[in-house]
């Protein structure tokens, strides 16, 4: 058992913060710390106490659509659905009744690199909730009839996603940025893969990826670490340490390119403009997170955009160049995409993209100090907000243990945000953004946008 963040480091970071941060950070030192243990089979167990009588327990698995092949793309998400269809010990109806009788909430989701299952219950039901999670992860039957029935549900879900233009644009952005790579495929998979899914394909995926060293059991809230370790050992101690087949992990290869889907009868164009950056553990992760906050987000339904400190937002609102502007910083284990998502009418796209590219390129040359400080304060306030509530804390702990191998204490996160200055911003921008080939995905009336070569020239300036 080890405490993730030592008291000596916390005190040292606290002293650093006190010199350069306007509000008191002494209370951050008193925030609960995460404790991490490893079972004999390699499964990690992490816990963090939170105030209240509820607890969130979950299992974070180091697998997702990126670990699929072209033939079984979509199996991770398909599997997530089947885990709730009954086990050898309880039917789907029994599972639903048990959760309902506890007044609990059971949920799951699949991303490109992680699959997550969690339950929020009262503290006295934590053991029962973890037993249910272990049952669905280890004893699901994957009945061929259920597999066939679930195909229709997932195909309908795909239709719903296709109606969410922003989701489609970001899927297209990954497709063009990571051409021919597993990271470029969608989480749901293509229609033909869903229609051809079999129970043997699903069992094969589970036997390969759901191994103890790739799993983290997390508890946040009113639960003692020793109790969680004992529960995890009881219910997950027999999870195998190795899969029946080697795990498929394809290295991401970025390609500067674009996908333009021109639909002239749409009222506005939806555009995602991005440049490649490092992964979660890259030294410039926090500068890019701050840059994302400096870009900000705005849409026309929100009044006052013209008064934003961000020149991109204020100009977009004042001149009606855009209906929506949002910065993004999407990172994975070894790569990432940093950029801006924008929605604008056809006649304004030339001006809109000129300003979008100009704002991103300017990070390499100059930094607005006031905007930088404002963005850092907003980030800190937002981050401290997720320290309240067992579910949010559980999410952070699980994600960070899989991404970093540990949980960053809030003191460290705040210190890393505060340490980002204009030099760090410009250094990161010059390393990753300056004079680089961009990736772009767009849907809508895009005929006013410049071509790729013309836009490529806007990743540097000639007037300096």
XYZ file of C-alpha atoms in Angstrom:
464
model
C 0.000 0.000 0.000
C 1.292 3.461 -0.800
C 0.033 7.005 -0.468
C 0.263 8.607 -3.880
C 1.418 12.029 -2.811
C 3.821 12.511 0.106
C 3.278 15.206 2.724
C 6.757 16.643 2.068
C 5.947 17.263 -1.600
C 2.584 18.793 -0.704
C 4.200 21.217 1.753
C 6.866 22.191 -0.768
C 4.299 22.802 -3.502
C 2.089 24.715 -1.078
C 4.944 27.102 -0.280
C 5.462 27.680 -4.000
C 1.777 28.401 -4.519
C 1.650 30.816 -1.611
C 4.184 33.048 -3.337
C 2.221 33.478 -6.545
C -1.484 32.829 -5.990
C -3.918 35.395 -4.699
C -6.309 33.227 -2.678
C -5.298 30.970 0.179
C -4.241 27.452 -0.762
C -3.652 26.196 2.753
C -6.943 24.281 2.641
C -5.732 22.256 -0.351
C -3.252 20.555 1.947
C -6.140 19.201 3.980
C -7.918 17.618 1.009
C -7.984 13.803 1.154
C -5.164 11.890 -0.452
C -5.457 8.834 -2.652
C -4.137 5.506 -1.442
C -3.063 2.895 -3.966
C -2.438 -0.829 -3.472
C -1.703 -3.716 -5.815
C -3.142 -7.218 -5.404
C -1.141 -10.361 -6.002
C -2.497 -10.742 -9.528
C -1.445 -7.187 -10.495
C -4.852 -5.543 -10.151
C -4.575 -2.053 -8.634
C -6.925 -0.745 -5.958
C -7.241 3.001 -5.328
C -9.398 4.872 -2.844
C -9.985 8.451 -1.796
C -12.298 9.501 1.049
C -15.000 12.113 0.458
C -17.518 13.723 2.759
C -21.030 12.271 2.904
C -22.701 8.899 3.235
C -22.469 7.804 -0.395
C -19.693 5.974 -2.180
C -18.833 5.420 -5.816
C -17.048 2.198 -6.708
C -15.900 1.365 -10.184
C -13.604 -0.594 -12.430
C -11.408 1.189 -14.952
C -10.077 -1.052 -17.732
C -7.151 -0.121 -19.956
C -8.895 -0.988 -23.195
C -11.146 0.655 -25.767
C -11.679 1.002 -29.492
C -7.980 1.697 -30.033
C -7.217 -1.883 -29.025
C -9.473 -3.306 -31.719
C -8.633 -4.475 -35.207
C -10.318 -3.385 -38.388
C -12.294 -6.651 -38.349
C -13.670 -6.339 -34.797
C -13.892 -2.538 -34.522
C -16.900 -1.816 -32.303
C -16.545 -4.868 -30.065
C -15.508 -2.898 -26.935
C -18.650 -0.781 -27.065
C -20.816 -3.782 -27.992
C -19.403 -5.601 -24.986
C -20.292 -2.716 -22.684
C -23.957 -3.235 -23.643
C -23.868 -6.991 -23.105
C -22.389 -6.733 -19.618
C -25.784 -5.534 -18.385
C -27.813 -8.350 -19.958
C -27.425 -10.873 -17.175
C -24.843 -13.268 -15.738
C -24.637 -16.874 -14.592
C -25.840 -15.715 -11.169
C -28.521 -13.119 -11.957
C -30.772 -12.241 -14.856
C -31.011 -8.768 -16.367
C -34.218 -8.247 -14.376
C -32.542 -9.350 -11.142
C -29.637 -6.988 -11.799
C -31.951 -4.040 -12.349
C -34.020 -4.832 -9.251
C -30.953 -5.145 -7.008
C -29.596 -1.774 -8.083
C -33.029 -0.174 -7.761
C -33.576 -1.591 -4.267
C -30.256 -0.080 -3.156
C -31.289 3.294 -4.566
C -28.098 3.075 -6.578
C -26.944 4.215 -9.983
C -25.071 1.846 -12.301
C -23.399 3.112 -15.452
C -20.658 2.429 -17.987
C -18.967 4.031 -20.974
C -16.365 3.221 -23.599
C -13.749 5.596 -24.979
C -10.883 5.073 -27.402
C -8.477 3.943 -24.670
C -10.558 3.166 -21.579
C -13.694 1.263 -20.622
C -15.383 2.169 -17.349
C -18.027 0.589 -15.099
C -19.143 2.272 -11.887
C -21.927 2.376 -9.335
C -22.928 5.024 -6.829
C -24.649 3.717 -3.694
C -24.984 4.361 0.034
C -21.880 3.428 2.021
C -23.471 0.304 3.524
C -24.041 -1.084 0.016
C -20.488 -0.579 -1.292
C -19.627 -4.261 -0.913
C -22.771 -5.355 -2.738
C -22.153 -2.880 -5.559
C -18.606 -4.116 -6.072
C -19.831 -7.727 -6.057
C -22.326 -6.836 -8.796
C -19.565 -5.200 -10.860
C -17.366 -8.266 -10.466
C -20.244 -10.522 -11.463
C -21.041 -8.685 -14.691
C -17.356 -8.428 -15.634
C -16.473 -12.057 -14.903
C -19.681 -14.065 -15.263
C -21.636 -12.542 -18.140
C -23.011 -15.246 -20.421
C -22.980 -13.469 -23.817
C -25.924 -15.504 -25.026
C -25.975 -15.538 -28.877
C -29.653 -14.522 -28.756
C -28.764 -11.464 -26.683
C -25.981 -10.620 -29.105
C -28.444 -10.668 -31.996
C -31.008 -8.626 -30.086
C -28.443 -6.005 -29.088
C -27.387 -5.379 -32.669
C -30.598 -3.472 -33.318
C -30.093 -1.325 -30.218
C -26.556 -0.371 -31.225
C -27.544 0.344 -34.825
C -30.230 2.719 -33.533
C -27.629 4.327 -31.270
C -25.423 4.820 -34.322
C -28.266 6.621 -36.068
C -28.670 8.911 -33.069
C -24.951 9.696 -33.033
C -25.027 10.457 -36.760
C -27.620 13.108 -35.964
C -25.200 14.833 -33.568
C -23.067 16.826 -35.975
C -20.361 17.689 -33.465
C -19.818 13.989 -32.694
C -19.597 13.199 -36.400
C -17.106 16.013 -37.035
C -14.773 14.803 -34.280
C -14.992 11.225 -35.552
C -14.046 12.529 -38.997
C -11.216 14.546 -37.445
C -9.752 11.378 -35.928
C -10.293 9.521 -39.180
C -8.267 12.038 -41.171
C -5.611 12.781 -38.533
C -4.888 9.104 -37.835
C -5.465 7.611 -41.272
C -5.047 3.862 -41.370
C -4.561 3.660 -37.579
C -6.816 2.155 -34.930
C -7.079 5.574 -33.267
C -8.792 6.849 -36.393
C -11.666 4.377 -36.147
C -14.944 5.169 -34.414
C -15.875 3.796 -31.001
C -19.153 2.311 -32.221
C -17.574 0.686 -35.295
C -18.987 0.427 -38.829
C -22.448 -0.990 -39.539
C -21.086 -4.147 -41.177
C -19.038 -4.985 -38.085
C -22.043 -4.615 -35.805
C -24.164 -6.799 -38.059
C -21.434 -9.446 -38.137
C -20.664 -9.451 -34.396
C -20.720 -12.876 -32.721
C -20.507 -14.130 -29.158
C -17.153 -15.798 -29.913
C -15.652 -12.464 -31.008
C -16.852 -10.901 -27.766
C -15.493 -13.716 -25.583
C -12.183 -13.518 -27.388
C -11.954 -9.775 -26.685
C -12.729 -10.265 -22.980
C -10.211 -13.105 -22.626
C -7.539 -10.935 -24.236
C -8.053 -7.537 -22.590
C -9.821 -7.998 -19.249
C -6.775 -9.002 -17.235
C -5.815 -7.871 -13.740
C -2.810 -5.645 -14.597
C -5.040 -3.693 -17.016
C -7.741 -3.059 -14.400
C -8.086 -0.576 -11.530
C -10.747 -0.911 -8.839
C -11.560 2.548 -7.477
C -13.579 3.654 -4.484
C -14.360 7.260 -3.573
C -16.507 8.478 -0.710
C -17.365 6.868 2.610
C -15.143 3.804 2.347
C -11.931 2.743 4.074
C -9.028 1.698 1.882
C -8.401 -1.540 3.775
C -12.039 -2.514 3.335
C -11.900 -1.774 -0.390
C -8.724 -3.826 -0.804
C -10.357 -6.765 0.986
C -13.465 -6.509 -1.195
C -11.384 -6.246 -4.357
C -9.304 -9.275 -3.373
C -12.471 -11.259 -2.663
C -14.231 -10.390 -5.899
C -11.368 -9.747 -8.334
C -8.528 -11.801 -6.867
C -9.037 -14.557 -9.428
C -8.888 -12.311 -12.499
C -6.079 -13.716 -14.695
C -2.798 -11.862 -14.997
C -2.386 -12.582 -18.710
C -4.756 -12.747 -21.636
C -5.166 -15.702 -23.950
C -3.754 -13.624 -26.815
C -1.307 -10.694 -26.997
C -2.982 -7.283 -26.764
C -3.238 -5.396 -30.060
C -1.913 -1.852 -29.689
C -1.223 0.032 -32.881
C 1.073 3.044 -32.693
C -0.629 6.270 -33.697
C 0.741 7.943 -36.819
C -0.481 11.494 -37.406
C -1.128 12.688 -40.961
C -1.817 16.310 -41.776
C -4.909 16.091 -43.966
C -8.574 16.966 -44.181
C -12.055 15.626 -44.780
C -14.541 18.124 -46.205
C -18.138 16.979 -46.440
C -19.870 19.701 -48.406
C -23.611 20.001 -47.761
C -24.786 23.348 -49.115
C -28.327 23.156 -47.781
C -27.186 23.066 -44.139
C -27.656 26.379 -42.284
C -24.065 26.414 -40.979
C -20.735 24.671 -41.380
C -19.236 22.670 -38.512
C -15.429 22.658 -38.497
C -12.760 21.059 -36.302
C -9.249 22.412 -36.846
C -6.412 20.624 -35.038
C -2.663 20.184 -34.751
C -0.792 17.208 -33.205
C 0.539 17.345 -29.640
C 1.972 14.871 -27.129
C 0.119 12.359 -24.978
C -1.047 12.496 -21.357
C 2.428 12.192 -19.867
C 4.046 14.755 -22.158
C 5.774 17.636 -20.347
C 3.655 20.182 -22.259
C 0.288 18.731 -21.258
C -0.526 21.504 -18.793
C 0.511 24.372 -21.101
C -1.887 23.018 -23.714
C -4.658 22.642 -21.140
C -4.123 26.306 -20.235
C -4.131 27.263 -23.925
C -7.469 25.502 -24.290
C -8.815 27.578 -21.406
C -7.420 30.728 -23.053
C -9.378 29.940 -26.217
C -12.496 29.433 -24.099
C -15.906 28.469 -25.401
C -18.936 30.452 -26.491
C -22.115 30.038 -28.475
C -24.590 32.589 -29.722
C -27.259 31.601 -27.197
C -24.956 32.897 -24.432
C -25.116 36.721 -24.143
C -22.057 38.887 -23.551
C -19.624 37.075 -25.823
C -18.439 40.386 -27.275
C -17.057 41.303 -23.848
C -14.895 38.182 -23.519
C -11.218 38.663 -22.756
C -10.467 36.152 -25.519
C -10.139 38.156 -28.760
C -11.332 35.187 -30.797
C -14.572 34.923 -28.816
C -15.198 38.656 -28.618
C -14.614 39.160 -32.333
C -16.716 36.125 -33.259
C -19.627 37.420 -31.185
C -19.287 41.082 -32.155
C -18.926 40.489 -35.908
C -21.200 37.418 -35.918
C -18.476 35.335 -37.539
C -19.483 32.226 -35.610
C -22.417 30.598 -33.912
C -20.129 28.582 -31.664
C -16.440 28.517 -30.737
C -14.800 25.963 -28.453
C -11.194 25.019 -27.767
C -10.281 21.362 -27.287
C -7.270 19.399 -26.085
C -7.829 15.692 -26.683
C -5.008 13.472 -25.453
C -4.208 9.784 -25.495
C -1.332 7.691 -24.163
C 1.100 8.677 -26.927
C -0.472 11.470 -28.941
C -3.107 14.177 -28.900
C -4.986 16.806 -30.876
C -5.186 20.478 -29.925
C -7.430 22.894 -31.749
C -10.698 24.717 -32.138
C -14.211 23.588 -33.013
C -16.245 26.265 -34.766
C -19.705 26.615 -36.264
C -20.326 29.411 -38.764
C -22.470 30.449 -41.696
C -21.099 29.982 -45.202
C -20.447 33.652 -45.991
C -18.382 34.110 -42.815
C -16.154 31.032 -43.041
C -13.184 32.750 -44.669
C -12.975 35.366 -41.918
C -13.780 32.813 -39.229
C -11.003 30.396 -40.156
C -8.532 33.266 -40.658
C -9.137 34.288 -37.050
C -9.205 30.705 -35.735
C -5.848 29.905 -37.315
C -4.422 33.274 -36.356
C -5.317 32.779 -32.696
C -3.667 29.350 -32.576
C -0.577 30.507 -34.478
C -0.154 33.548 -32.220
C 0.618 31.263 -29.266
C 4.048 30.775 -30.872
C 4.772 34.500 -30.945
C 3.064 36.278 -28.053
C 0.840 35.641 -25.049
C -1.749 37.928 -23.494
C -0.677 37.905 -19.845
C -4.070 38.982 -18.510
C -5.875 36.334 -20.523
C -3.329 33.765 -19.324
C -3.918 34.575 -15.648
C -7.684 34.611 -16.136
C -7.583 31.214 -17.836
C -5.470 29.683 -15.062
C -7.833 30.917 -12.350
C -10.832 29.542 -14.232
C -9.086 26.180 -14.604
C -8.293 26.001 -10.905
C -11.846 26.856 -9.895
C -13.254 24.261 -12.287
C -10.801 21.622 -11.114
C -11.507 22.193 -7.439
C -15.195 21.836 -8.279
C -14.666 18.191 -9.256
C -13.076 17.516 -5.860
C -16.626 17.584 -4.481
C -18.711 14.461 -4.927
C -17.681 10.827 -4.936
C -18.487 10.166 -8.600
C -16.342 13.032 -9.923
C -13.460 12.045 -7.642
C -13.787 8.387 -8.644
C -13.622 9.403 -12.315
C -10.463 11.446 -11.753
C -8.725 8.740 -9.730
C -9.512 5.966 -12.222
C -8.511 7.982 -15.272
C -5.291 9.246 -13.716
C -4.146 5.867 -12.393
C -4.549 4.395 -15.893
C -2.990 7.437 -17.600
C -0.206 8.365 -15.177
C 0.127 5.305 -12.972
C -0.830 7.465 -9.990
C -3.305 10.075 -8.801
C -2.213 13.721 -8.766
C -3.171 15.422 -5.526
C -5.070 18.709 -6.071
C -2.072 20.595 -4.672
C 0.089 19.224 -7.476
C -2.519 19.932 -10.161
C -2.934 23.536 -8.982
C 0.847 23.961 -8.811
C 1.266 22.654 -12.358
C -1.408 25.036 -13.630
C 0.141 27.977 -11.782
C 3.600 27.114 -13.140
C 2.452 27.695 -16.727
C 3.728 31.095 -17.828
C 4.039 32.843 -21.190
C 7.426 31.226 -21.844
C 5.957 27.749 -21.290
C 3.071 28.563 -23.642
C 5.332 29.826 -26.427
C 7.776 26.952 -26.002
C 5.012 24.358 -26.302
C 3.422 26.183 -29.239
C 6.728 26.449 -31.111
C 7.391 22.765 -30.522
C 4.004 21.440 -31.641
C 1.971 24.143 -33.432
C 4.392 26.339 -35.353
C 4.609 25.587 -39.083
C 2.942 22.177 -38.775
C 0.522 20.399 -41.092
C -2.971 20.630 -39.653
C -5.890 18.200 -39.620
C -9.348 19.464 -40.475
C -12.823 17.957 -40.624
C -15.869 19.877 -41.752
C -19.506 19.288 -42.601
C -21.826 21.828 -44.211
C -21.618 24.681 -46.725
C -17.815 24.862 -46.747
C -17.277 26.360 -50.212
C -16.023 29.667 -48.734
C -13.106 28.027 -46.917
C -9.644 28.245 -48.426
C -8.054 25.041 -49.675
C -5.630 22.987 -47.579
C -2.448 24.518 -49.024
C -3.629 28.078 -48.403
C -4.655 27.212 -44.842
C -1.327 25.457 -44.264
C 0.446 28.784 -44.805
C -1.422 30.269 -41.866
C 0.434 28.069 -39.348
C 3.291 30.618 -39.349
C 3.664 34.356 -39.813
C 5.911 36.249 -42.201
C 5.524 39.669 -40.562
C 7.860 38.949 -37.619
